[in-house]
PDB file of C-alpha atoms in Angstrom:
ATOM      1  CA  UNK A   1      15.442 -24.337 -10.358  1.00 59.00           C
ATOM      2  CA  UNK A   2      14.721 -21.907 -13.208  1.00 60.00           C
ATOM      3  CA  UNK A   3      14.618 -18.119 -12.787  1.00 67.00           C
ATOM      4  CA  UNK A   4      11.448 -16.368 -13.996  1.00 66.00           C
ATOM      5  CA  UNK A   5      12.268 -13.163 -15.855  1.00 58.00           C
ATOM      6  CA  UNK A   6      10.459  -9.850 -15.831  1.00 50.00           C
ATOM      7  CA  UNK A   7      10.194  -9.184 -12.092  1.00 49.00           C
ATOM      8  CA  UNK A   8      11.503  -5.900 -10.676  1.00 48.00           C
ATOM      9  CA  UNK A   9      11.461  -6.818  -6.993  1.00 70.00           C
ATOM     10  CA  UNK A  10      11.731 -10.259  -5.432  1.00 81.00           C
ATOM     11  CA  UNK A  11      13.586 -12.891  -7.498  1.00 86.00           C
ATOM     12  CA  UNK A  12      11.191 -15.679  -8.500  1.00 89.00           C
ATOM     13  CA  UNK A  13      11.925 -19.222  -9.684  1.00 90.00           C
ATOM     14  CA  UNK A  14      10.123 -22.294 -10.989  1.00 90.00           C
ATOM     15  CA  UNK A  15      10.938 -25.350  -8.917  1.00 89.00           C
ATOM     16  CA  UNK A  16       9.859 -28.974  -9.392  1.00 89.00           C
ATOM     17  CA  UNK A  17       9.794 -31.324  -6.393  1.00 88.00           C
ATOM     18  CA  UNK A  18       9.053 -34.865  -7.549  1.00 86.00           C
ATOM     19  CA  UNK A  19       5.738 -34.415  -9.392  1.00 85.00           C
ATOM     20  CA  UNK A  20       4.855 -31.128  -7.660  1.00 89.00           C
ATOM     21  CA  UNK A  21       5.289 -27.892  -9.623  1.00 93.00           C
ATOM     22  CA  UNK A  22       6.205 -24.991  -7.358  1.00 95.00           C
ATOM     23  CA  UNK A  23       7.230 -21.349  -7.427  1.00 94.00           C
ATOM     24  CA  UNK A  24       9.914 -19.969  -5.083  1.00 94.00           C
ATOM     25  CA  UNK A  25       9.994 -16.274  -4.105  1.00 91.00           C
ATOM     26  CA  UNK A  26      12.906 -14.786  -2.166  1.00 89.00           C
ATOM     27  CA  UNK A  27      14.301 -11.445  -1.159  1.00 81.00           C
ATOM     28  CA  UNK A  28      17.032  -9.978  -3.353  1.00 76.00           C
ATOM     29  CA  UNK A  29      20.594 -10.015  -2.085  1.00 70.00           C
ATOM     30  CA  UNK A  30      22.267  -6.856  -0.893  1.00 59.00           C
ATOM     31  CA  UNK A  31      21.089  -3.914   1.235  1.00 54.00           C
ATOM     32  CA  UNK A  32      17.297  -3.612   1.552  1.00 55.00           C
ATOM     33  CA  UNK A  33      15.374  -0.527   2.600  1.00 54.00           C
ATOM     34  CA  UNK A  34      13.341  -0.927   5.774  1.00 53.00           C
ATOM     35  CA  UNK A  35       9.949  -2.463   4.960  1.00 54.00           C
ATOM     36  CA  UNK A  36      10.830  -3.358   1.372  1.00 55.00           C
ATOM     37  CA  UNK A  37      10.699  -6.883  -0.144  1.00 62.00           C
ATOM     38  CA  UNK A  38       8.378  -8.106   2.615  1.00 78.00           C
ATOM     39  CA  UNK A  39       7.929 -11.694   1.465  1.00 88.00           C
ATOM     40  CA  UNK A  40       6.670 -12.668   4.919  1.00 91.00           C
ATOM     41  CA  UNK A  41       3.676 -10.390   4.317  1.00 92.00           C
ATOM     42  CA  UNK A  42       3.156 -11.913   0.878  1.00 94.00           C
ATOM     43  CA  UNK A  43       2.989 -15.380   2.372  1.00 95.00           C
ATOM     44  CA  UNK A  44       0.630 -14.325   5.151  1.00 97.00           C
ATOM     45  CA  UNK A  45      -1.839 -12.913   2.617  1.00 97.00           C
ATOM     46  CA  UNK A  46      -1.745 -16.093   0.540  1.00 97.00           C
ATOM     47  CA  UNK A  47      -2.528 -18.144   3.657  1.00 97.00           C
ATOM     48  CA  UNK A  48      -5.392 -15.798   4.540  1.00 98.00           C
ATOM     49  CA  UNK A  49      -7.012 -15.757   1.091  1.00 98.00           C
ATOM     50  CA  UNK A  50      -6.502 -19.282  -0.196  1.00 97.00           C
ATOM     51  CA  UNK A  51      -9.905 -20.447   1.119  1.00 96.00           C
ATOM     52  CA  UNK A  52     -11.791 -17.362  -0.171  1.00 97.00           C
ATOM     53  CA  UNK A  53     -13.160 -16.390  -3.588  1.00 95.00           C
ATOM     54  CA  UNK A  54     -10.106 -14.208  -4.212  1.00 98.00           C
ATOM     55  CA  UNK A  55      -7.867 -16.130  -6.662  1.00 97.00           C
ATOM     56  CA  UNK A  56      -4.376 -16.737  -5.216  1.00 98.00           C
ATOM     57  CA  UNK A  57      -1.772 -19.499  -5.505  1.00 97.00           C
ATOM     58  CA  UNK A  58      -1.783 -22.096  -2.730  1.00 97.00           C
ATOM     59  CA  UNK A  59       0.989 -21.336  -0.195  1.00 97.00           C
ATOM     60  CA  UNK A  60       3.263 -24.254   0.710  1.00 96.00           C
ATOM     61  CA  UNK A  61       6.122 -23.134   2.980  1.00 94.00           C
ATOM     62  CA  UNK A  62       7.707 -19.995   4.427  1.00 94.00           C
ATOM     63  CA  UNK A  63      11.347 -20.109   5.534  1.00 92.00           C
ATOM     64  CA  UNK A  64      12.797 -17.167   7.465  1.00 88.00           C
ATOM     65  CA  UNK A  65      16.201 -18.856   7.828  1.00 87.00           C
ATOM     66  CA  UNK A  66      18.756 -17.213   5.532  1.00 83.00           C
ATOM     67  CA  UNK A  67      21.229 -20.092   5.511  1.00 82.00           C
ATOM     68  CA  UNK A  68      19.772 -22.184   2.609  1.00 86.00           C
ATOM     69  CA  UNK A  69      19.537 -19.418  -0.013  1.00 86.00           C
ATOM     70  CA  UNK A  70      21.077 -16.346   1.579  1.00 84.00           C
ATOM     71  CA  UNK A  71      17.701 -14.639   2.155  1.00 86.00           C
ATOM     72  CA  UNK A  72      14.251 -15.654   3.460  1.00 88.00           C
ATOM     73  CA  UNK A  73      12.025 -17.347   0.897  1.00 92.00           C
ATOM     74  CA  UNK A  74       8.678 -19.065   0.433  1.00 94.00           C
ATOM     75  CA  UNK A  75       7.132 -21.691  -1.810  1.00 96.00           C
ATOM     76  CA  UNK A  76       3.707 -21.735  -3.440  1.00 96.00           C
ATOM     77  CA  UNK A  77       2.005 -24.018  -5.930  1.00 96.00           C
ATOM     78  CA  UNK A  78       2.445 -23.073  -9.568  1.00 96.00           C
ATOM     79  CA  UNK A  79      -0.671 -21.800 -11.323  1.00 96.00           C
ATOM     80  CA  UNK A  80      -0.898 -22.300 -15.069  1.00 95.00           C
ATOM     81  CA  UNK A  81      -2.133 -19.404 -17.118  1.00 97.00           C
ATOM     82  CA  UNK A  82      -1.313 -16.238 -19.012  1.00 97.00           C
ATOM     83  CA  UNK A  83       0.317 -13.005 -17.799  1.00 95.00           C
ATOM     84  CA  UNK A  84      -0.050  -9.869 -19.895  1.00 95.00           C
ATOM     85  CA  UNK A  85       2.662  -7.259 -19.492  1.00 90.00           C
ATOM     86  CA  UNK A  86       1.386  -5.234 -22.456  1.00 94.00           C
ATOM     87  CA  UNK A  87      -1.626  -3.255 -21.273  1.00 97.00           C
ATOM     88  CA  UNK A  88      -2.775  -2.782 -24.863  1.00 97.00           C
ATOM     89  CA  UNK A  89      -3.061  -6.587 -25.198  1.00 97.00           C
ATOM     90  CA  UNK A  90      -1.848  -6.295 -28.788  1.00 96.00           C
ATOM     91  CA  UNK A  91      -1.097 -10.030 -29.015  1.00 95.00           C
ATOM     92  CA  UNK A  92      -4.555 -11.008 -27.742  1.00 96.00           C
ATOM     93  CA  UNK A  93      -7.675 -11.452 -29.850  1.00 96.00           C
ATOM     94  CA  UNK A  94      -9.485  -8.071 -30.113  1.00 96.00           C
ATOM     95  CA  UNK A  95     -12.676  -9.747 -28.910  1.00 95.00           C
ATOM     96  CA  UNK A  96     -10.941 -10.708 -25.649  1.00 97.00           C
ATOM     97  CA  UNK A  97      -9.251  -7.416 -24.763  1.00 98.00           C
ATOM     98  CA  UNK A  98     -12.213  -5.704 -23.134  1.00 98.00           C
ATOM     99  CA  UNK A  99     -13.136  -8.900 -21.269  1.00 98.00           C
ATOM    100  CA  UNK A 100      -9.617  -9.234 -19.840  1.00 98.00           C
ATOM    101  CA  UNK A 101      -9.647  -5.710 -18.463  1.00 98.00           C
ATOM    102  CA  UNK A 102     -13.157  -6.183 -17.060  1.00 98.00           C
ATOM    103  CA  UNK A 103     -12.029  -9.409 -15.367  1.00 98.00           C
ATOM    104  CA  UNK A 104      -9.220  -7.426 -13.724  1.00 98.00           C
ATOM    105  CA  UNK A 105     -11.771  -4.935 -12.353  1.00 98.00           C
ATOM    106  CA  UNK A 106     -13.906  -7.785 -11.005  1.00 97.00           C
ATOM    107  CA  UNK A 107     -10.907  -9.469  -9.334  1.00 98.00           C
ATOM    108  CA  UNK A 108     -10.011  -6.210  -7.610  1.00 98.00           C
ATOM    109  CA  UNK A 109     -13.582  -5.748  -6.427  1.00 97.00           C
ATOM    110  CA  UNK A 110     -13.602  -9.300  -5.026  1.00 97.00           C
ATOM    111  CA  UNK A 111     -10.390  -8.582  -3.129  1.00 98.00           C
ATOM    112  CA  UNK A 112     -11.773  -5.344  -1.680  1.00 98.00           C
ATOM    113  CA  UNK A 113     -14.986  -7.130  -0.642  1.00 97.00           C
ATOM    114  CA  UNK A 114     -13.047  -9.329   1.810  1.00 97.00           C
ATOM    115  CA  UNK A 115     -13.384  -8.198   5.394  1.00 96.00           C
ATOM    116  CA  UNK A 116      -9.832  -8.380   6.792  1.00 97.00           C
ATOM    117  CA  UNK A 117     -10.960  -9.487  10.242  1.00 97.00           C
ATOM    118  CA  UNK A 118     -12.792 -12.456   8.722  1.00 97.00           C
ATOM    119  CA  UNK A 119      -9.544 -13.926   7.322  1.00 98.00           C
ATOM    120  CA  UNK A 120      -7.201 -13.147  10.211  1.00 97.00           C
ATOM    121  CA  UNK A 121      -5.837  -9.874   8.795  1.00 97.00           C
ATOM    122  CA  UNK A 122      -7.359  -7.400  11.249  1.00 96.00           C
ATOM    123  CA  UNK A 123      -3.846  -6.378  12.334  1.00 96.00           C
ATOM    124  CA  UNK A 124      -2.330  -6.300   8.826  1.00 96.00           C
ATOM    125  CA  UNK A 125      -2.230  -2.499   8.823  1.00 92.00           C
ATOM    126  CA  UNK A 126      -3.489   0.541  10.687  1.00 86.00           C
ATOM    127  CA  UNK A 127      -6.935   1.795   9.674  1.00 76.00           C
ATOM    128  CA  UNK A 128      -7.562   5.498   9.262  1.00 81.00           C
ATOM    129  CA  UNK A 129      -5.560   8.340   7.655  1.00 88.00           C
ATOM    130  CA  UNK A 130      -4.268   5.896   5.059  1.00 93.00           C
ATOM    131  CA  UNK A 131      -3.139   8.386   2.429  1.00 96.00           C
ATOM    132  CA  UNK A 132      -1.489  10.674   4.971  1.00 95.00           C
ATOM    133  CA  UNK A 133       0.518   7.755   6.337  1.00 93.00           C
ATOM    134  CA  UNK A 134       1.338   6.385   2.886  1.00 94.00           C
ATOM    135  CA  UNK A 135       2.599   9.717   1.599  1.00 97.00           C
ATOM    136  CA  UNK A 136       4.855   9.985   4.652  1.00 96.00           C
ATOM    137  CA  UNK A 137       6.037   6.389   4.221  1.00 92.00           C
ATOM    138  CA  UNK A 138       6.963   6.756   0.559  1.00 94.00           C
ATOM    139  CA  UNK A 139       8.650  10.091   1.252  1.00 96.00           C
ATOM    140  CA  UNK A 140      10.819   8.372   3.869  1.00 95.00           C
ATOM    141  CA  UNK A 141      11.686   5.619   1.399  1.00 92.00           C
ATOM    142  CA  UNK A 142      12.482   8.186  -1.274  1.00 94.00           C
ATOM    143  CA  UNK A 143      14.732  10.179   1.067  1.00 93.00           C
ATOM    144  CA  UNK A 144      16.522   7.015   2.190  1.00 91.00           C
ATOM    145  CA  UNK A 145      17.703   6.544  -1.386  1.00 89.00           C
ATOM    146  CA  UNK A 146      21.334   7.476  -2.096  1.00 88.00           C
ATOM    147  CA  UNK A 147      20.308   8.770  -5.532  1.00 81.00           C
ATOM    148  CA  UNK A 148      20.084  12.439  -6.439  1.00 85.00           C
ATOM    149  CA  UNK A 149      16.926  14.334  -5.573  1.00 90.00           C
ATOM    150  CA  UNK A 150      14.326  14.457  -8.374  1.00 94.00           C
ATOM    151  CA  UNK A 151      12.490  17.774  -8.484  1.00 96.00           C
ATOM    152  CA  UNK A 152       9.173  16.525  -9.981  1.00 97.00           C
ATOM    153  CA  UNK A 153       8.923  13.920  -7.205  1.00 97.00           C
ATOM    154  CA  UNK A 154       9.464  16.663  -4.615  1.00 97.00           C
ATOM    155  CA  UNK A 155       6.812  18.862  -6.257  1.00 97.00           C
ATOM    156  CA  UNK A 156       4.279  16.067  -6.522  1.00 98.00           C
ATOM    157  CA  UNK A 157       4.866  15.153  -2.879  1.00 98.00           C
ATOM    158  CA  UNK A 158       4.041  18.713  -1.803  1.00 97.00           C
ATOM    159  CA  UNK A 159       0.838  18.755  -3.908  1.00 98.00           C
ATOM    160  CA  UNK A 160      -0.323  15.460  -2.445  1.00 98.00           C
ATOM    161  CA  UNK A 161       0.288  16.642   1.116  1.00 97.00           C
ATOM    162  CA  UNK A 162      -1.890  19.695   0.430  1.00 97.00           C
ATOM    163  CA  UNK A 163      -4.726  17.817  -1.285  1.00 97.00           C
ATOM    164  CA  UNK A 164      -5.431  14.705   0.793  1.00 96.00           C
ATOM    165  CA  UNK A 165      -9.189  13.958   0.711  1.00 95.00           C
ATOM    166  CA  UNK A 166     -11.078  13.766   3.987  1.00 93.00           C
ATOM    167  CA  UNK A 167     -10.883  10.284   5.473  1.00 90.00           C
ATOM    168  CA  UNK A 168     -14.169   8.494   4.702  1.00 91.00           C
ATOM    169  CA  UNK A 169     -13.371   5.470   6.874  1.00 91.00           C
ATOM    170  CA  UNK A 170     -13.161   2.963   4.012  1.00 93.00           C
ATOM    171  CA  UNK A 171     -10.772   0.107   4.842  1.00 94.00           C
ATOM    172  CA  UNK A 172      -9.973  -2.923   2.713  1.00 96.00           C
ATOM    173  CA  UNK A 173      -7.192  -5.363   1.991  1.00 97.00           C
ATOM    174  CA  UNK A 174      -5.135  -3.434  -0.555  1.00 96.00           C
ATOM    175  CA  UNK A 175      -2.731  -5.189  -2.899  1.00 96.00           C
ATOM    176  CA  UNK A 176      -0.445  -2.195  -3.361  1.00 91.00           C
ATOM    177  CA  UNK A 177       0.688  -3.138  -6.887  1.00 91.00           C
ATOM    178  CA  UNK A 178      -2.556  -4.170  -8.578  1.00 96.00           C
ATOM    179  CA  UNK A 179      -1.928  -4.054 -12.336  1.00 94.00           C
ATOM    180  CA  UNK A 180      -2.400  -6.284 -15.328  1.00 95.00           C
ATOM    181  CA  UNK A 181       1.136  -7.663 -15.099  1.00 93.00           C
ATOM    182  CA  UNK A 182       0.520  -9.000 -11.590  1.00 94.00           C
ATOM    183  CA  UNK A 183      -2.552 -10.994 -12.613  1.00 97.00           C
ATOM    184  CA  UNK A 184      -2.562 -14.491 -14.076  1.00 97.00           C
ATOM    185  CA  UNK A 185      -5.406 -15.301 -16.429  1.00 98.00           C
ATOM    186  CA  UNK A 186      -6.873 -18.657 -17.367  1.00 98.00           C
ATOM    187  CA  UNK A 187      -5.006 -20.258 -20.318  1.00 97.00           C
ATOM    188  CA  UNK A 188      -7.958 -19.850 -22.672  1.00 96.00           C
ATOM    189  CA  UNK A 189     -10.578 -17.756 -20.855  1.00 97.00           C
ATOM    190  CA  UNK A 190     -10.643 -14.038 -19.895  1.00 97.00           C
ATOM    191  CA  UNK A 191     -10.726 -14.908 -16.201  1.00 97.00           C
ATOM    192  CA  UNK A 192      -8.255 -14.129 -13.407  1.00 98.00           C
ATOM    193  CA  UNK A 193      -6.955 -17.338 -11.813  1.00 98.00           C
ATOM    194  CA  UNK A 194      -4.322 -15.791  -9.523  1.00 98.00           C
ATOM    195  CA  UNK A 195      -3.412 -12.392  -8.112  1.00 98.00           C
ATOM    196  CA  UNK A 196       0.376 -12.335  -7.698  1.00 95.00           C
ATOM    197  CA  UNK A 197       3.085 -10.275  -5.955  1.00 92.00           C
ATOM    198  CA  UNK A 198       1.548  -9.235  -2.627  1.00 93.00           C
ATOM    199  CA  UNK A 199       4.751  -7.631  -1.321  1.00 89.00           C
ATOM    200  CA  UNK A 200       3.193  -4.176  -0.842  1.00 88.00           C
ATOM    201  CA  UNK A 201      -0.157  -5.362   0.519  1.00 93.00           C
ATOM    202  CA  UNK A 202      -1.644  -3.802   3.627  1.00 93.00           C
ATOM    203  CA  UNK A 203      -4.926  -2.582   5.079  1.00 96.00           C
ATOM    204  CA  UNK A 204      -5.776   0.664   3.375  1.00 94.00           C
ATOM    205  CA  UNK A 205      -8.148   2.607   1.201  1.00 96.00           C
ATOM    206  CA  UNK A 206      -9.489   0.669  -1.808  1.00 97.00           C
ATOM    207  CA  UNK A 207      -9.175   3.723  -4.064  1.00 97.00           C
ATOM    208  CA  UNK A 208      -5.392   3.468  -3.720  1.00 96.00           C
ATOM    209  CA  UNK A 209      -5.500   0.175  -5.643  1.00 97.00           C
ATOM    210  CA  UNK A 210      -8.001   1.543  -8.119  1.00 97.00           C
ATOM    211  CA  UNK A 211      -5.927   4.646  -8.830  1.00 96.00           C
ATOM    212  CA  UNK A 212      -2.843   2.507  -9.294  1.00 95.00           C
ATOM    213  CA  UNK A 213      -4.566   0.164 -11.746  1.00 96.00           C
ATOM    214  CA  UNK A 214      -5.769   3.190 -13.740  1.00 96.00           C
ATOM    215  CA  UNK A 215      -2.228   4.443 -14.355  1.00 95.00           C
ATOM    216  CA  UNK A 216      -1.981   3.004 -17.910  1.00 96.00           C
ATOM    217  CA  UNK A 217      -4.541   5.572 -19.099  1.00 97.00           C
ATOM    218  CA  UNK A 218      -2.151   8.325 -17.959  1.00 96.00           C
ATOM    219  CA  UNK A 219       1.155   6.944 -19.284  1.00 95.00           C
ATOM    220  CA  UNK A 220       2.422   6.435 -22.825  1.00 94.00           C
ATOM    221  CA  UNK A 221       3.402   3.045 -24.288  1.00 94.00           C
ATOM    222  CA  UNK A 222       7.124   3.767 -23.737  1.00 90.00           C
ATOM    223  CA  UNK A 223       6.464   4.542 -20.069  1.00 89.00           C
ATOM    224  CA  UNK A 224       6.175   0.978 -18.787  1.00 84.00           C
ATOM    225  CA  UNK A 225       3.527   0.094 -21.364  1.00 87.00           C
ATOM    226  CA  UNK A 226       0.827   2.702 -20.862  1.00 94.00           C
ATOM    227  CA  UNK A 227      -2.222   3.359 -23.038  1.00 97.00           C
ATOM    228  CA  UNK A 228      -1.987   7.144 -23.369  1.00 95.00           C
ATOM    229  CA  UNK A 229      -2.210   8.114 -27.039  1.00 95.00           C
ATOM    230  CA  UNK A 230      -3.557   4.736 -28.198  1.00 96.00           C
ATOM    231  CA  UNK A 231      -6.861   4.664 -30.112  1.00 97.00           C
ATOM    232  CA  UNK A 232      -8.773   2.673 -27.482  1.00 98.00           C
ATOM    233  CA  UNK A 233     -11.887   2.279 -29.594  1.00 97.00           C
ATOM    234  CA  UNK A 234      -9.960   0.910 -32.572  1.00 97.00           C
ATOM    235  CA  UNK A 235      -8.081  -1.504 -30.301  1.00 97.00           C
ATOM    236  CA  UNK A 236     -11.315  -2.548 -28.555  1.00 97.00           C
ATOM    237  CA  UNK A 237      -9.867  -1.488 -25.228  1.00 98.00           C
ATOM    238  CA  UNK A 238     -11.855   0.045 -22.365  1.00 98.00           C
ATOM    239  CA  UNK A 239     -11.581   3.647 -21.267  1.00 98.00           C
ATOM    240  CA  UNK A 240     -10.675   4.421 -17.680  1.00 97.00           C
ATOM    241  CA  UNK A 241     -14.372   5.226 -17.119  1.00 96.00           C
ATOM    242  CA  UNK A 242     -15.334   1.783 -18.480  1.00 97.00           C
ATOM    243  CA  UNK A 243     -12.931   0.111 -16.073  1.00 98.00           C
ATOM    244  CA  UNK A 244     -14.205   2.057 -13.076  1.00 97.00           C
ATOM    245  CA  UNK A 245     -17.819   1.365 -14.073  1.00 97.00           C
ATOM    246  CA  UNK A 246     -17.181  -2.391 -14.023  1.00 97.00           C
ATOM    247  CA  UNK A 247     -15.585  -2.068 -10.589  1.00 98.00           C
ATOM    248  CA  UNK A 248     -18.623  -0.077  -9.398  1.00 97.00           C
ATOM    249  CA  UNK A 249     -20.954  -2.771 -10.673  1.00 97.00           C
ATOM    250  CA  UNK A 250     -19.436  -5.109  -8.091  1.00 95.00           C
ATOM    251  CA  UNK A 251     -18.899  -2.441  -5.409  1.00 96.00           C
ATOM    252  CA  UNK A 252     -21.633   0.188  -5.866  1.00 95.00           C
ATOM    253  CA  UNK A 253     -20.869   1.758  -2.477  1.00 93.00           C
ATOM    254  CA  UNK A 254     -17.386   2.872  -3.597  1.00 94.00           C
ATOM    255  CA  UNK A 255     -16.439   6.510  -3.259  1.00 94.00           C
ATOM    256  CA  UNK A 256     -15.577   8.318  -6.528  1.00 94.00           C
ATOM    257  CA  UNK A 257     -12.096   8.023  -7.985  1.00 96.00           C
ATOM    258  CA  UNK A 258     -10.479  11.473  -7.713  1.00 96.00           C
ATOM    259  CA  UNK A 259      -7.462  13.038  -9.456  1.00 96.00           C
ATOM    260  CA  UNK A 260      -5.696  12.775  -6.082  1.00 97.00           C
ATOM    261  CA  UNK A 261      -5.884   8.972  -6.120  1.00 97.00           C
ATOM    262  CA  UNK A 262      -4.346   8.772  -9.589  1.00 97.00           C
ATOM    263  CA  UNK A 263      -1.642  11.338  -8.800  1.00 98.00           C
ATOM    264  CA  UNK A 264      -0.810   9.457  -5.611  1.00 98.00           C
ATOM    265  CA  UNK A 265      -0.443   6.215  -7.570  1.00 96.00           C
ATOM    266  CA  UNK A 266       1.980   7.844  -9.998  1.00 97.00           C
ATOM    267  CA  UNK A 267       3.972   9.355  -7.114  1.00 97.00           C
ATOM    268  CA  UNK A 268       4.284   5.979  -5.432  1.00 94.00           C
ATOM    269  CA  UNK A 269       5.340   4.291  -8.667  1.00 91.00           C
ATOM    270  CA  UNK A 270       7.941   7.044  -9.184  1.00 94.00           C
ATOM    271  CA  UNK A 271       9.449   6.267  -5.772  1.00 93.00           C
ATOM    272  CA  UNK A 272       9.361   2.538  -6.542  1.00 88.00           C
ATOM    273  CA  UNK A 273      11.404   3.219  -9.675  1.00 90.00           C
ATOM    274  CA  UNK A 274      13.912   5.164  -7.590  1.00 91.00           C
ATOM    275  CA  UNK A 275      14.389   1.958  -5.598  1.00 85.00           C
ATOM    276  CA  UNK A 276      14.709  -0.098  -8.785  1.00 83.00           C
ATOM    277  CA  UNK A 277      17.389   2.298 -10.001  1.00 81.00           C
ATOM    278  CA  UNK A 278      19.236   2.029  -6.685  1.00 81.00           C
ATOM    279  CA  UNK A 279      19.238  -1.769  -6.862  1.00 71.00           C
ATOM    280  CA  UNK A 280      20.466  -1.645 -10.455  1.00 72.00           C
ATOM    281  CA  UNK A 281      23.387   0.563  -9.426  1.00 72.00           C
ATOM    282  CA  UNK A 282      24.137  -1.780  -6.519  1.00 69.00           C
ATOM    283  CA  UNK A 283      23.947  -4.846  -8.765  1.00 66.00           C
ATOM    284  CA  UNK A 284      21.098  -6.438  -6.803  1.00 53.00           C
ATOM    285  CA  UNK A 285      18.128  -5.750  -9.115  1.00 48.00           C
ATOM    286  CA  UNK A 286      15.871  -8.719  -9.884  1.00 50.00           C
ATOM    287  CA  UNK A 287      15.693  -7.694 -13.563  1.00 51.00           C
ATOM    288  CA  UNK A 288      19.021  -7.452 -15.447  1.00 50.00           C
ATOM    289  CA  UNK A 289      17.534  -4.610 -17.545  1.00 55.00           C
ATOM    290  CA  UNK A 290      16.477  -2.581 -14.496  1.00 50.00           C
ATOM    291  CA  UNK A 291      19.065   0.156 -15.127  1.00 54.00           C
ATOM    292  CA  UNK A 292      17.234   1.100 -18.345  1.00 65.00           C
ATOM    293  CA  UNK A 293      14.118   1.889 -16.305  1.00 70.00           C
ATOM    294  CA  UNK A 294      15.734   4.484 -14.029  1.00 73.00           C
ATOM    295  CA  UNK A 295      14.442   7.512 -16.026  1.00 84.00           C
ATOM    296  CA  UNK A 296      10.864   6.389 -15.365  1.00 90.00           C
ATOM    297  CA  UNK A 297      11.048   7.696 -11.793  1.00 92.00           C
ATOM    298  CA  UNK A 298      11.034  11.277 -13.043  1.00 94.00           C
ATOM    299  CA  UNK A 299       8.642  10.606 -15.907  1.00 94.00           C
ATOM    300  CA  UNK A 300       5.976   9.089 -13.650  1.00 96.00           C
ATOM    301  CA  UNK A 301       6.260  12.045 -11.287  1.00 97.00           C
ATOM    302  CA  UNK A 302       5.762  14.390 -14.246  1.00 97.00           C
ATOM    303  CA  UNK A 303       2.639  12.445 -15.251  1.00 97.00           C
ATOM    304  CA  UNK A 304       1.345  12.842 -11.706  1.00 97.00           C
ATOM    305  CA  UNK A 305       1.969  16.587 -11.866  1.00 97.00           C
ATOM    306  CA  UNK A 306       0.027  16.746 -15.135  1.00 96.00           C
ATOM    307  CA  UNK A 307      -3.008  15.333 -13.317  1.00 96.00           C
ATOM    308  CA  UNK A 308      -2.424  17.645 -10.338  1.00 95.00           C
ATOM    309  CA  UNK A 309      -1.968  20.767 -12.434  1.00 91.00           C
ATOM    310  CA  UNK A 310      -5.197  20.098 -14.334  1.00 87.00           C
ATOM    311  CA  UNK A 311      -7.181  20.476 -11.096  1.00 62.00           C
ATOM    312  CA  UNK A 312      -7.979  23.435  -8.822  1.00 50.00           C
ATOM    313  CA  UNK A 313      -5.734  22.970  -5.813  1.00 43.00           C
ATOM    314  CA  UNK A 314      -3.639  24.593  -3.142  1.00 43.00           C
ATOM    315  CA  UNK A 315      -0.054  25.501  -3.978  1.00 34.00           C
TER     316      UNK A 315
END
């Protein structure tokens, strides 16, 4: 069994069983915050989507018993393809860069087009007041951390509480961590063949996923590989508006993407990096280099405040 590097959450391994090529996902060892590392939810989504047009790996087995590996785990079939952790796609042919990002927008739209009740996920989350509940949830997770308080996270939390858009009733299956690095593309074509890492998935507002996937346009290359400051035209990369336009082509009834949605995404990612830092200090992080990423918690909150402070808002 070979460990797959690069993950920040649930340890992942390649596993061969006779002639079958599998992937094993498990919870990390050590203390786990309530609701985190929910691999049972990951597996349930895979089972629900495998027969739909949404590209996911085929689920094989879920095991809640901790005795074999020390934590619950599941198995899924291995999908062959490419994963791009560099949002600038510098190592990809310039002619393919725009197509890859557009394929990501189309895969997200396909996921949001699924009616949860049609695939057995009607009870996968609570509809209504999604952002209000999510802000409260991530604040609880942040305050459960033993780390020091981070002032920009506190400030961004207050702004979000005061600027939640009116609930428009939109409900979709939300991935929760929809970004280029969690998509597998065909080995030679700019086409998504698998959406990975469903740990944070739930029923929610589709603009939460969209705002999250737009974060690279608001972060610099040294902030987890953002696009801010890059000459997009010279690199043949899309603008944020290009990306949203391709999403709208598939889902023309979508509400507009607001500064709130992007600031919320950055807030949530900031809290996620607080958790990564905690696991690094405890020695249970999935990535051995996780400790180096701890400063990103504050930096992502600052980026969220930049978006917030550029808008008329309550204080």
